[in-house]
Amino acid sequence: MFLQRLFHDGNWPILYSQTHPLWTFLRIVSLAVHMDTLADLRRRFDYHFWSSEQLADTFSEIDAHRRARGYLAHAVVADWLWLQRIEGLGSSDIILFPNLSAADIRSRLAANAASYGAFLSVADLSETIAYANTAGMSFENSVGDILNHILLHGMYHRGQAASALRAAGTGPPQTDYIKWARS
C-alpha cells in the first residue's frame, strides 16, 4: 500500500512503472520489513502465552483465586474470539466472562498458542477484517491492529489477575518480558 501511494501520487513519474529497478528494490525492502514485523509479532505472542501460562500455574481452585482466574479466563477466551473473527468464523455464542478452572485455562492457553502459531506463519497484517462486536456493531480493522489489541488486552488482564492474586495473599509469578527473553 505504501509503495502504491509513493509511486502513484504524481510526484515520481519516472518510477511509475512497476518494472523499474527502484520499484523492485523497494518492494523487496517492504516485504523484508513485513517479515520482520511478523517475526516480532510471533515473538511477542510467544511471550504473551508464556506469561499467561506462568500466571495460570499459580492459580488454585480455592475461592480466593476465583477473581484472578476470572480475569485470565476472560483474556484467554477473548484471544480465541479474535482469532475466530480474523478467520471469518462466527463468535456470537462465545461467553466472554466464563467461570473456568485453572486446568481449563491452561488447556485453552495451549490451544490458543498452537492456533496463533499457525496463523502467524501466514498472516497478512495489512488485510482488513470486517466483524461484529458482542453488541452486534460492525467494524473493520487491519489484522495487525487486531493482533496488537490482543497483546495489549492480555497484558491488561494479566495485570488485573496478578493484583487479584496479591489481594488474596498469593504472590503472583514474575512475568516480566525481560525474564522471558533471558530464558
Short mmCIF file of C-alpha atoms in Angstrom, two decimals:
data_model
loop_
_atom_site.label_atom_id
_atom_site.label_comp_id
_atom_site.label_asym_id
_atom_site.label_seq_id
_atom_site.Cartn_x
_atom_site.Cartn_y
_atom_site.Cartn_z
CA MET A 1 0.00 0.00 0.00
CA PHE A 2 2.81 2.41 0.91
CA LEU A 3 4.59 1.76 -2.37
CA GLN A 4 1.42 2.26 -4.37
CA ARG A 5 0.88 5.67 -2.73
CA LEU A 6 4.56 6.56 -3.17
CA PHE A 7 4.68 5.78 -6.86
CA HIS A 8 1.20 6.79 -7.90
CA ASP A 9 0.91 10.18 -6.23
CA GLY A 10 2.19 12.01 -9.32
CA ASN A 11 5.47 13.13 -7.77
CA TRP A 12 7.58 10.23 -9.07
CA PRO A 13 6.57 9.80 -12.73
CA ILE A 14 9.82 8.08 -13.75
CA LEU A 15 9.13 5.30 -11.21
CA TYR A 16 5.53 4.82 -12.26
CA SER A 17 6.38 1.52 -13.92
CA GLN A 18 6.46 -1.47 -11.59
CA THR A 19 9.28 -2.86 -13.73
CA HIS A 20 11.62 -0.03 -12.71
CA PRO A 21 14.62 -1.38 -10.69
CA LEU A 22 13.98 1.01 -7.79
CA TRP A 23 10.37 -0.21 -7.58
CA THR A 24 11.63 -3.81 -7.35
CA PHE A 25 14.20 -2.88 -4.69
CA LEU A 26 11.66 -1.03 -2.55
CA ARG A 27 9.17 -3.88 -2.90
CA ILE A 28 11.79 -6.33 -1.60
CA VAL A 29 12.58 -3.99 1.31
CA SER A 30 8.87 -3.67 2.04
CA LEU A 31 8.49 -7.46 2.14
CA ALA A 32 11.51 -7.78 4.43
CA VAL A 33 10.05 -5.21 6.81
CA HIS A 34 6.75 -7.13 6.77
CA MET A 35 8.58 -10.35 7.61
CA ASP A 36 10.44 -8.66 10.47
CA THR A 37 7.12 -7.40 11.75
CA LEU A 38 5.63 -10.89 11.62
CA ALA A 39 8.70 -12.31 13.36
CA ASP A 40 8.39 -9.63 16.05
CA LEU A 41 4.70 -10.41 16.46
CA ARG A 42 5.39 -14.14 16.76
CA ARG A 43 7.94 -13.36 19.46
CA ARG A 44 5.50 -11.12 21.35
CA PHE A 45 2.81 -13.80 21.11
CA ASP A 46 5.28 -16.39 22.44
CA TYR A 47 5.80 -14.10 25.43
CA HIS A 48 2.05 -13.45 25.69
CA PHE A 49 1.27 -17.16 26.06
CA TRP A 50 4.26 -17.85 28.32
CA SER A 51 3.31 -15.09 30.76
CA SER A 52 -0.32 -16.23 30.81
CA GLU A 53 0.81 -19.81 31.48
CA GLN A 54 3.02 -18.65 34.35
CA LEU A 55 0.05 -16.90 35.89
CA ALA A 56 -2.31 -19.83 35.32
CA ASP A 57 0.17 -22.17 37.00
CA THR A 58 -0.15 -20.05 40.16
CA PHE A 59 -3.93 -20.47 40.38
CA SER A 60 -5.53 -22.99 42.61
CA GLU A 61 -9.18 -23.88 42.84
CA ILE A 62 -9.61 -22.06 46.16
CA ASP A 63 -12.29 -19.42 46.27
CA ALA A 64 -9.74 -16.67 46.95
CA HIS A 65 -8.30 -17.22 43.44
CA ARG A 66 -11.68 -17.11 41.66
CA ARG A 67 -11.39 -13.42 40.79
CA ALA A 68 -7.85 -13.83 39.40
CA ARG A 69 -8.94 -16.86 37.37
CA GLY A 70 -11.85 -14.82 36.01
CA TYR A 71 -9.59 -12.11 34.63
CA LEU A 72 -7.30 -14.56 32.86
CA ALA A 73 -10.21 -16.73 31.69
CA HIS A 74 -11.71 -13.65 30.02
CA ALA A 75 -8.41 -12.82 28.31
CA VAL A 76 -7.95 -16.40 27.08
CA VAL A 77 -11.48 -16.58 25.68
CA ALA A 78 -11.07 -13.14 24.07
CA ASP A 79 -7.87 -14.35 22.35
CA TRP A 80 -9.88 -17.20 20.83
CA LEU A 81 -12.79 -14.89 19.92
CA TRP A 82 -10.50 -12.55 17.99
CA LEU A 83 -8.96 -15.42 16.06
CA GLN A 84 -12.47 -16.58 15.14
CA ARG A 85 -13.23 -13.07 13.87
CA ILE A 86 -9.99 -12.88 11.88
CA GLU A 87 -10.76 -16.22 10.26
CA GLY A 88 -14.29 -15.08 9.39
CA LEU A 89 -16.00 -17.51 11.75
CA GLY A 90 -18.93 -16.69 13.98
CA SER A 91 -18.30 -15.52 17.50
CA SER A 92 -21.74 -14.55 18.77
CA ASP A 93 -22.16 -17.59 21.01
CA ILE A 94 -18.89 -17.10 22.93
CA ILE A 95 -19.22 -16.39 26.65
CA LEU A 96 -16.73 -13.61 27.31
CA PHE A 97 -16.58 -13.96 31.09
CA PRO A 98 -16.62 -17.72 31.70
CA ASN A 99 -16.05 -19.43 35.01
CA LEU A 100 -13.08 -21.67 34.12
CA SER A 101 -10.94 -23.85 36.34
CA ALA A 102 -7.17 -23.39 36.34
CA ALA A 103 -6.86 -26.60 34.30
CA ASP A 104 -9.39 -25.32 31.73
CA ILE A 105 -7.47 -22.05 31.41
CA ARG A 106 -4.19 -23.90 30.83
CA SER A 107 -5.85 -26.15 28.25
CA ARG A 108 -7.31 -23.19 26.36
CA LEU A 109 -3.97 -21.37 26.53
CA ALA A 110 -2.25 -24.33 24.90
CA ALA A 111 -4.89 -24.50 22.16
CA ASN A 112 -4.66 -20.74 21.55
CA ALA A 113 -0.85 -20.85 21.39
CA ALA A 114 -0.99 -23.58 18.74
CA SER A 115 -3.68 -21.79 16.72
CA TYR A 116 -1.93 -18.42 16.82
CA GLY A 117 1.40 -20.06 15.98
CA ALA A 118 -0.12 -21.49 12.82
CA PHE A 119 -1.93 -18.26 11.95
CA LEU A 120 1.13 -16.07 12.47
CA SER A 121 3.10 -18.10 9.95
CA VAL A 122 0.78 -16.93 7.14
CA ALA A 123 -0.81 -13.71 8.44
CA ASP A 124 -1.23 -10.67 6.23
CA LEU A 125 -1.03 -7.79 8.70
CA SER A 126 -2.47 -5.27 6.26
CA GLU A 127 -5.58 -7.32 5.49
CA THR A 128 -8.77 -5.62 6.65
CA ILE A 129 -11.19 -7.74 8.64
CA ALA A 130 -14.90 -6.95 8.92
CA TYR A 131 -16.56 -8.23 12.07
CA ALA A 132 -19.31 -7.51 14.58
CA ASN A 133 -18.56 -6.94 18.24
CA THR A 134 -20.52 -8.59 21.03
CA ALA A 135 -23.09 -5.80 20.88
CA GLY A 136 -23.68 -6.52 17.19
CA MET A 137 -21.98 -3.33 15.92
CA SER A 138 -19.99 -3.71 12.70
CA PHE A 139 -16.34 -2.68 12.47
CA GLU A 140 -13.32 -3.08 10.21
CA ASN A 141 -9.71 -3.23 11.38
CA SER A 142 -6.43 -4.47 9.98
CA VAL A 143 -5.11 -7.82 11.17
CA GLY A 144 -2.04 -6.00 12.52
CA ASP A 145 -4.18 -3.70 14.67
CA ILE A 146 -6.27 -6.61 15.94
CA LEU A 147 -3.16 -8.60 16.87
CA ASN A 148 -1.71 -5.65 18.76
CA HIS A 149 -5.04 -5.21 20.54
CA ILE A 150 -4.96 -8.86 21.60
CA LEU A 151 -1.48 -8.47 23.10
CA LEU A 152 -2.38 -5.29 24.98
CA HIS A 153 -5.72 -6.69 26.16
CA GLY A 154 -3.96 -9.76 27.56
CA MET A 155 -1.36 -7.62 29.30
CA TYR A 156 -4.08 -5.55 30.96
CA HIS A 157 -5.96 -8.57 32.28
CA ARG A 158 -2.80 -10.36 33.42
CA GLY A 159 -2.08 -7.27 35.50
CA GLN A 160 -5.57 -7.45 36.97
CA ALA A 161 -5.13 -11.15 37.74
CA ALA A 162 -1.76 -10.52 39.39
CA SER A 163 -3.32 -7.79 41.56
CA ALA A 164 -6.19 -10.11 42.50
CA LEU A 165 -3.71 -12.84 43.49
CA ARG A 166 -1.79 -10.36 45.62
CA ALA A 167 -5.03 -9.23 47.28
CA ALA A 168 -5.82 -12.89 48.01
CA GLY A 169 -2.48 -13.29 49.77
CA THR A 170 -0.71 -15.15 46.95
CA GLY A 171 2.35 -13.62 45.37
CA PRO A 172 1.98 -13.59 41.58
CA PRO A 173 4.78 -15.05 39.47
CA GLN A 174 7.29 -12.78 37.82
CA THR A 175 6.16 -12.45 34.22
CA ASP A 176 8.36 -9.60 33.05
CA TYR A 177 9.22 -9.69 29.37
CA ILE A 178 12.91 -9.46 30.15
CA LYS A 179 12.74 -12.61 32.31
CA TRP A 180 11.17 -14.46 29.38
CA ALA A 181 13.72 -13.04 26.93
CA ARG A 182 16.59 -14.28 29.12
CA SER A 183 15.32 -17.84 29.18
#
